[in-house]
PDB file of C-alpha atoms in Angstrom:
ATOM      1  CA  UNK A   1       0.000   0.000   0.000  1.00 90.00           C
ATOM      2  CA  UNK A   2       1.401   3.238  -1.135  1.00 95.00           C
ATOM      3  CA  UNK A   3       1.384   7.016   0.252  1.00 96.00           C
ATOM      4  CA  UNK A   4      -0.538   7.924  -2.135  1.00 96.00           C
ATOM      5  CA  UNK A   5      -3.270   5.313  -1.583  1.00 95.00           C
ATOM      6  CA  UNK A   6      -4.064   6.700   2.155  1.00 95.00           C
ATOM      7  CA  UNK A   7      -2.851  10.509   1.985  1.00 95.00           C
ATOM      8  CA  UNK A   8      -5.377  13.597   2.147  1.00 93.00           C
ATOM      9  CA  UNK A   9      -5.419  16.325  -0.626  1.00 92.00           C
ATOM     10  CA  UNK A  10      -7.363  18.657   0.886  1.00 89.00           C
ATOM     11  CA  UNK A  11      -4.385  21.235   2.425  1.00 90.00           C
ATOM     12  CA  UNK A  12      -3.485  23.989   4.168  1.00 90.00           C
ATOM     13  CA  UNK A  13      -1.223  25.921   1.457  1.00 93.00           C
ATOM     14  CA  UNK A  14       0.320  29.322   2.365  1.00 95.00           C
ATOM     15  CA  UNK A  15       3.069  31.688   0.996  1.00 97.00           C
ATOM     16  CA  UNK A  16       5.784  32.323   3.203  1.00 98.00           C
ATOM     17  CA  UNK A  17       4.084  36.162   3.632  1.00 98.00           C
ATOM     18  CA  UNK A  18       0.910  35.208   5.151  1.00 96.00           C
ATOM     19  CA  UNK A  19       0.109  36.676   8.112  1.00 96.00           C
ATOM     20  CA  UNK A  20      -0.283  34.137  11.201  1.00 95.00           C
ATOM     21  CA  UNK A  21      -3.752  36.330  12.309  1.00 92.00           C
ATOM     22  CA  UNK A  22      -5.040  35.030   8.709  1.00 91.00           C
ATOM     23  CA  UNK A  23      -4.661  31.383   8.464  1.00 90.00           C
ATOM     24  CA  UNK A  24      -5.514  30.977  11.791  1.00 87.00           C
ATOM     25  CA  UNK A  25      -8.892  32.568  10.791  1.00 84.00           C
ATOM     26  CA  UNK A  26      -8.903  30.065   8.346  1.00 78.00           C
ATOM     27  CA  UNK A  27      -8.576  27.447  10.871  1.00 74.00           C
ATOM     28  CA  UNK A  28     -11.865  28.593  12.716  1.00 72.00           C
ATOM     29  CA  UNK A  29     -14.751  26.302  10.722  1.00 64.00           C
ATOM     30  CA  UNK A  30     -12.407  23.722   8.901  1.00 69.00           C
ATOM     31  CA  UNK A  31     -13.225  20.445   9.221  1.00 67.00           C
ATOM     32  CA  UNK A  32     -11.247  17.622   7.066  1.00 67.00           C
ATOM     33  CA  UNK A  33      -8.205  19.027   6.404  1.00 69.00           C
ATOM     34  CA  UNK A  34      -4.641  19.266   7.002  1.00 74.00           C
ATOM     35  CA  UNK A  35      -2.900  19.056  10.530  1.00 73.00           C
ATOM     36  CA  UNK A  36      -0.775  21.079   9.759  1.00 89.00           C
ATOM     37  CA  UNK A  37       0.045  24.155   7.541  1.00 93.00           C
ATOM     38  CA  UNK A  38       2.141  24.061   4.729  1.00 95.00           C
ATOM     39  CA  UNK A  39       4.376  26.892   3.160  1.00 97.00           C
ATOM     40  CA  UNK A  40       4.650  26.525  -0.689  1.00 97.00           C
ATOM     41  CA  UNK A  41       6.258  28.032  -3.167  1.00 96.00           C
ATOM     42  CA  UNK A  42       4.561  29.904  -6.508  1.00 95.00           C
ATOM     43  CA  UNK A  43       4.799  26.215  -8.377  1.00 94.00           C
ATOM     44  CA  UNK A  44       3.384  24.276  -5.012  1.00 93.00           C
ATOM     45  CA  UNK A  45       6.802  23.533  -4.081  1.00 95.00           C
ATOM     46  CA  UNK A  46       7.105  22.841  -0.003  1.00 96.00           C
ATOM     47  CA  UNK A  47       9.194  25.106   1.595  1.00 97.00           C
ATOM     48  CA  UNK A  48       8.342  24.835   5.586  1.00 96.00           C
ATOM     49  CA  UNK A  49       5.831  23.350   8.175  1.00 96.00           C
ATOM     50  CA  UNK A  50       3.444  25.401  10.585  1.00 95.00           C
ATOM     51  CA  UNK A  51       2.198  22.549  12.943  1.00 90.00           C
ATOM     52  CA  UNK A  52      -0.752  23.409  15.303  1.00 87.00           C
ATOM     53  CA  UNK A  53       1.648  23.080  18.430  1.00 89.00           C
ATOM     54  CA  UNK A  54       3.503  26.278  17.041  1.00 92.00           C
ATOM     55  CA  UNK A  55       0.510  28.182  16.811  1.00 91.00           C
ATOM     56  CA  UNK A  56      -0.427  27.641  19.963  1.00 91.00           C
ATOM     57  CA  UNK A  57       2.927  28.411  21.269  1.00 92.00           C
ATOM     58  CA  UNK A  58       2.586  31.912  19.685  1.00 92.00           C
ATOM     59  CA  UNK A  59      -0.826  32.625  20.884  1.00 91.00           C
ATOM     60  CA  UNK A  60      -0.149  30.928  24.748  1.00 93.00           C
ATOM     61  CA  UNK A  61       3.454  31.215  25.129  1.00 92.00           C
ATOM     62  CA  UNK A  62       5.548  30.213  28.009  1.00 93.00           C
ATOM     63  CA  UNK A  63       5.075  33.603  29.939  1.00 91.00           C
ATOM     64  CA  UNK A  64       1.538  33.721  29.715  1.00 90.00           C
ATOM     65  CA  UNK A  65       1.522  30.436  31.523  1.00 91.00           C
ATOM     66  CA  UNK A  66       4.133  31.292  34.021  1.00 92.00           C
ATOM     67  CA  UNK A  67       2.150  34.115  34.884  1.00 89.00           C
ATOM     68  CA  UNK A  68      -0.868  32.228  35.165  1.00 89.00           C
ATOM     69  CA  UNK A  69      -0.047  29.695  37.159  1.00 90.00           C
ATOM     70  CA  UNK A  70       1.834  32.435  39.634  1.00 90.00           C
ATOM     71  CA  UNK A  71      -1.603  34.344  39.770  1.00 88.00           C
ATOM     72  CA  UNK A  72      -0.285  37.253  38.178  1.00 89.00           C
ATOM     73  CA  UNK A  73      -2.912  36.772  35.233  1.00 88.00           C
ATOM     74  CA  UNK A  74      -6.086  36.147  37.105  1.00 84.00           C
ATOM     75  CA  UNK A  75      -9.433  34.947  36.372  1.00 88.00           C
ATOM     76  CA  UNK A  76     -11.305  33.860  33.004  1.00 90.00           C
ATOM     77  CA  UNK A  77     -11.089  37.634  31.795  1.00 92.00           C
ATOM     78  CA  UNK A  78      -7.709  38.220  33.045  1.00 91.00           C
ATOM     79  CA  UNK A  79      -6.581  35.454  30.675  1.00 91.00           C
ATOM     80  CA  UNK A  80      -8.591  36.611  27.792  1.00 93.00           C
ATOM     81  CA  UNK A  81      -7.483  40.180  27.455  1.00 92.00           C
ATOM     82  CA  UNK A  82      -3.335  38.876  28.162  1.00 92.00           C
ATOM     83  CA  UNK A  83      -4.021  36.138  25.235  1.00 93.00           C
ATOM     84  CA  UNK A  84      -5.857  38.926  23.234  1.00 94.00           C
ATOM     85  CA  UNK A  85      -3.134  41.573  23.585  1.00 93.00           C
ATOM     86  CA  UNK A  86      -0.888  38.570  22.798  1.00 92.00           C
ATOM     87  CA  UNK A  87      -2.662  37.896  19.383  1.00 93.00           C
ATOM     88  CA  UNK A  88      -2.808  41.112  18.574  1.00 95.00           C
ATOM     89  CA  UNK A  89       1.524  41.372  18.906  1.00 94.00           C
ATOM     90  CA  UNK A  90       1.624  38.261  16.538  1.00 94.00           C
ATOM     91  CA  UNK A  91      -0.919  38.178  13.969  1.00 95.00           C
ATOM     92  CA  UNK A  92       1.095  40.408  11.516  1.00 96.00           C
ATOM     93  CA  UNK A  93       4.213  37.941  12.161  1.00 96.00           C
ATOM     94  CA  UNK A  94       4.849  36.013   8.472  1.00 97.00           C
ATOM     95  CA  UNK A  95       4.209  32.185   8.827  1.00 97.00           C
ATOM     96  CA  UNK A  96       7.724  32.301   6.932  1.00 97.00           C
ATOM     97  CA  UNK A  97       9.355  33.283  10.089  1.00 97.00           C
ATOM     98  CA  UNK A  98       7.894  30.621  12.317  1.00 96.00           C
ATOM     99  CA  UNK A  99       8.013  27.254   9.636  1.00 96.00           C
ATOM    100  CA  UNK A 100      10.065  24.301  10.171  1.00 94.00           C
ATOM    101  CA  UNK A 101      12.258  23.787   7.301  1.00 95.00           C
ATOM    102  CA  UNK A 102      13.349  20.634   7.995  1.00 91.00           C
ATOM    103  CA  UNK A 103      10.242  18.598   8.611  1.00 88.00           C
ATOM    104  CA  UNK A 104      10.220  15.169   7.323  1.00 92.00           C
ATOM    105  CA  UNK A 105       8.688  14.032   4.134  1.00 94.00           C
ATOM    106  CA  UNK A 106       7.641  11.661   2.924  1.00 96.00           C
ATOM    107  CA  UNK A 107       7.276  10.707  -1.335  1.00 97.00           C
ATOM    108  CA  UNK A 108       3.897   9.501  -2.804  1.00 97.00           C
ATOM    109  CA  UNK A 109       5.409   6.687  -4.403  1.00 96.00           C
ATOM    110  CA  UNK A 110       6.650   5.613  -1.067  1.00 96.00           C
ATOM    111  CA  UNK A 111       5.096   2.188   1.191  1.00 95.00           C
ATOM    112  CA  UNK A 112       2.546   3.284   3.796  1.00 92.00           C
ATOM    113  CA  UNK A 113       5.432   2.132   6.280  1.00 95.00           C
ATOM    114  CA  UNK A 114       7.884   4.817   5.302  1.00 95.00           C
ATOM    115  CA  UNK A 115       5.432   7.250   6.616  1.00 95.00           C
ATOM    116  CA  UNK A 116       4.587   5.901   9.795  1.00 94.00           C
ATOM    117  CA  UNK A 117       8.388   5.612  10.650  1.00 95.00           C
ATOM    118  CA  UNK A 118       8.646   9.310   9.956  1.00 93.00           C
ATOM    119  CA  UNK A 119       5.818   9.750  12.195  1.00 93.00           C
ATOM    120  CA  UNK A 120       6.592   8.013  14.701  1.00 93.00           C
ATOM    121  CA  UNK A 121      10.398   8.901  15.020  1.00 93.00           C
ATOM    122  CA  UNK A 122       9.236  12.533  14.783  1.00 89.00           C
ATOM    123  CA  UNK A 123       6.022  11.892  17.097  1.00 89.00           C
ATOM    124  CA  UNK A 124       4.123  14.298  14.347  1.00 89.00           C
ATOM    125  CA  UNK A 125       0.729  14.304  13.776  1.00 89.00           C
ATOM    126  CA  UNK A 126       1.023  14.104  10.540  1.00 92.00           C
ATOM    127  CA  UNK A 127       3.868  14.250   7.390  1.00 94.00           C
ATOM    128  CA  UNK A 128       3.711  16.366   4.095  1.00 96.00           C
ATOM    129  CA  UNK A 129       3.331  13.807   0.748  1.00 97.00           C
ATOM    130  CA  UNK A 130       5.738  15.163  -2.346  1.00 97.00           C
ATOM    131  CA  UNK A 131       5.211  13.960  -5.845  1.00 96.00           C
ATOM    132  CA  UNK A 132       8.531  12.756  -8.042  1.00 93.00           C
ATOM    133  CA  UNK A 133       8.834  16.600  -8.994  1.00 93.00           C
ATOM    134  CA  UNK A 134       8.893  17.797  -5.345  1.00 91.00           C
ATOM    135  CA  UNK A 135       5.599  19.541  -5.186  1.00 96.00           C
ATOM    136  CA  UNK A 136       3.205  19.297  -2.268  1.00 97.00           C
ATOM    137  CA  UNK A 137       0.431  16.815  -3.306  1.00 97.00           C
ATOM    138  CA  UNK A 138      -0.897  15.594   0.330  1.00 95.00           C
ATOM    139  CA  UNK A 139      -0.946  14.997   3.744  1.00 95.00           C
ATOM    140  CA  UNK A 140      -0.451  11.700   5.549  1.00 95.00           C
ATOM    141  CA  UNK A 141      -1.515  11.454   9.434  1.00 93.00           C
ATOM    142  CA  UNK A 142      -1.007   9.108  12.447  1.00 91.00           C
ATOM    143  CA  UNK A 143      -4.937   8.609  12.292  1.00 91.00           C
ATOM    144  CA  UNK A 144      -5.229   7.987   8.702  1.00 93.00           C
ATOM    145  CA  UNK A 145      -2.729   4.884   8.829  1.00 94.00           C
ATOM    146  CA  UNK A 146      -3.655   3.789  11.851  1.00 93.00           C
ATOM    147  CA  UNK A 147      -7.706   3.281  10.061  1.00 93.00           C
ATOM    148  CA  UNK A 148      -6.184   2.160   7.174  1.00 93.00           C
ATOM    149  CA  UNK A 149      -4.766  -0.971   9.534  1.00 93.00           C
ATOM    150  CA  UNK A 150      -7.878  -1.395  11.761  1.00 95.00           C
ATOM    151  CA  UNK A 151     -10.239  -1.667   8.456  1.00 93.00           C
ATOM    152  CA  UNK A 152      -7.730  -4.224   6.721  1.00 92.00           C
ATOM    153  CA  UNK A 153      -6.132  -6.414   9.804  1.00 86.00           C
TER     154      UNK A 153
END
């Protein structure tokens, strides 16, 4: 069973200049789709990563917990208007600055198995899926092999 028998098409796809306050305005509604959010080129070429985990680092980062758990940032509204002065500091940042360039990939062509030892080595939710030219054609996730395996064992 190949890659490209289990993977998802249905992507995040961003240039390295989008803003992080856009796509994750994208993210509110979508259902389906990518794990994570990938940073392409003009010809669909993969140039970085954004997984949710560094998203939420941006928008809750390790002060704004300190703080919290100290009691310096109290109550429900307390916490809303640090993580909203927070967002406000990052949503112009470019998703260019933030991307993992050295994510691992994994090739359409390639056994299932390839990709869930990249996975799992990595512990990612999920792995980017290039065709023989290098160009972002999928996603494949944890949860998508691990149905594929349940349906067929």
């Amino acid at each position: 069973m190949k890659v490209s028998d289990l993977m998802r098409t249905n992507l995040i796809k961003v240039r390295p200049q989008a803003h992080i306050g856009h796509v994750l305005i994208w993210y509110n509604g979508m259902t389906n789709t990518s794990r994570n959010t990938y940073v392409v080129d003009d010809k669909g070429g993969l140039l970085g990563v954004v997984t949710i985990f560094d998203f939420l680092y941006m928008i809750v980062p390790q002060p704004v917990i300190t703080a919290s758990l100290e009691g310096s940032v109290q109550g429900r509204d307390g916490l809303l208007r640090t993580l909203r002065r927070n967002m406000a500091a990052i949503a112009d940042t470019e998703v260019g600055s933030i991307m993992d360039t050295r994510f691992p990939m994994a090739r359409a062509d390639d056994l299932f198995v390839t990709a869930h030892a990249l996975i799992m080595e990595r512990r990612a939710n999920a792995v980017p899926v290039l065709d023989a030219k290098g160009l972002l054609v999928g996603e494949i996730s944890r949860r998508m092999i691990l149905g594929f395996l349940v349906q067929n064992l």
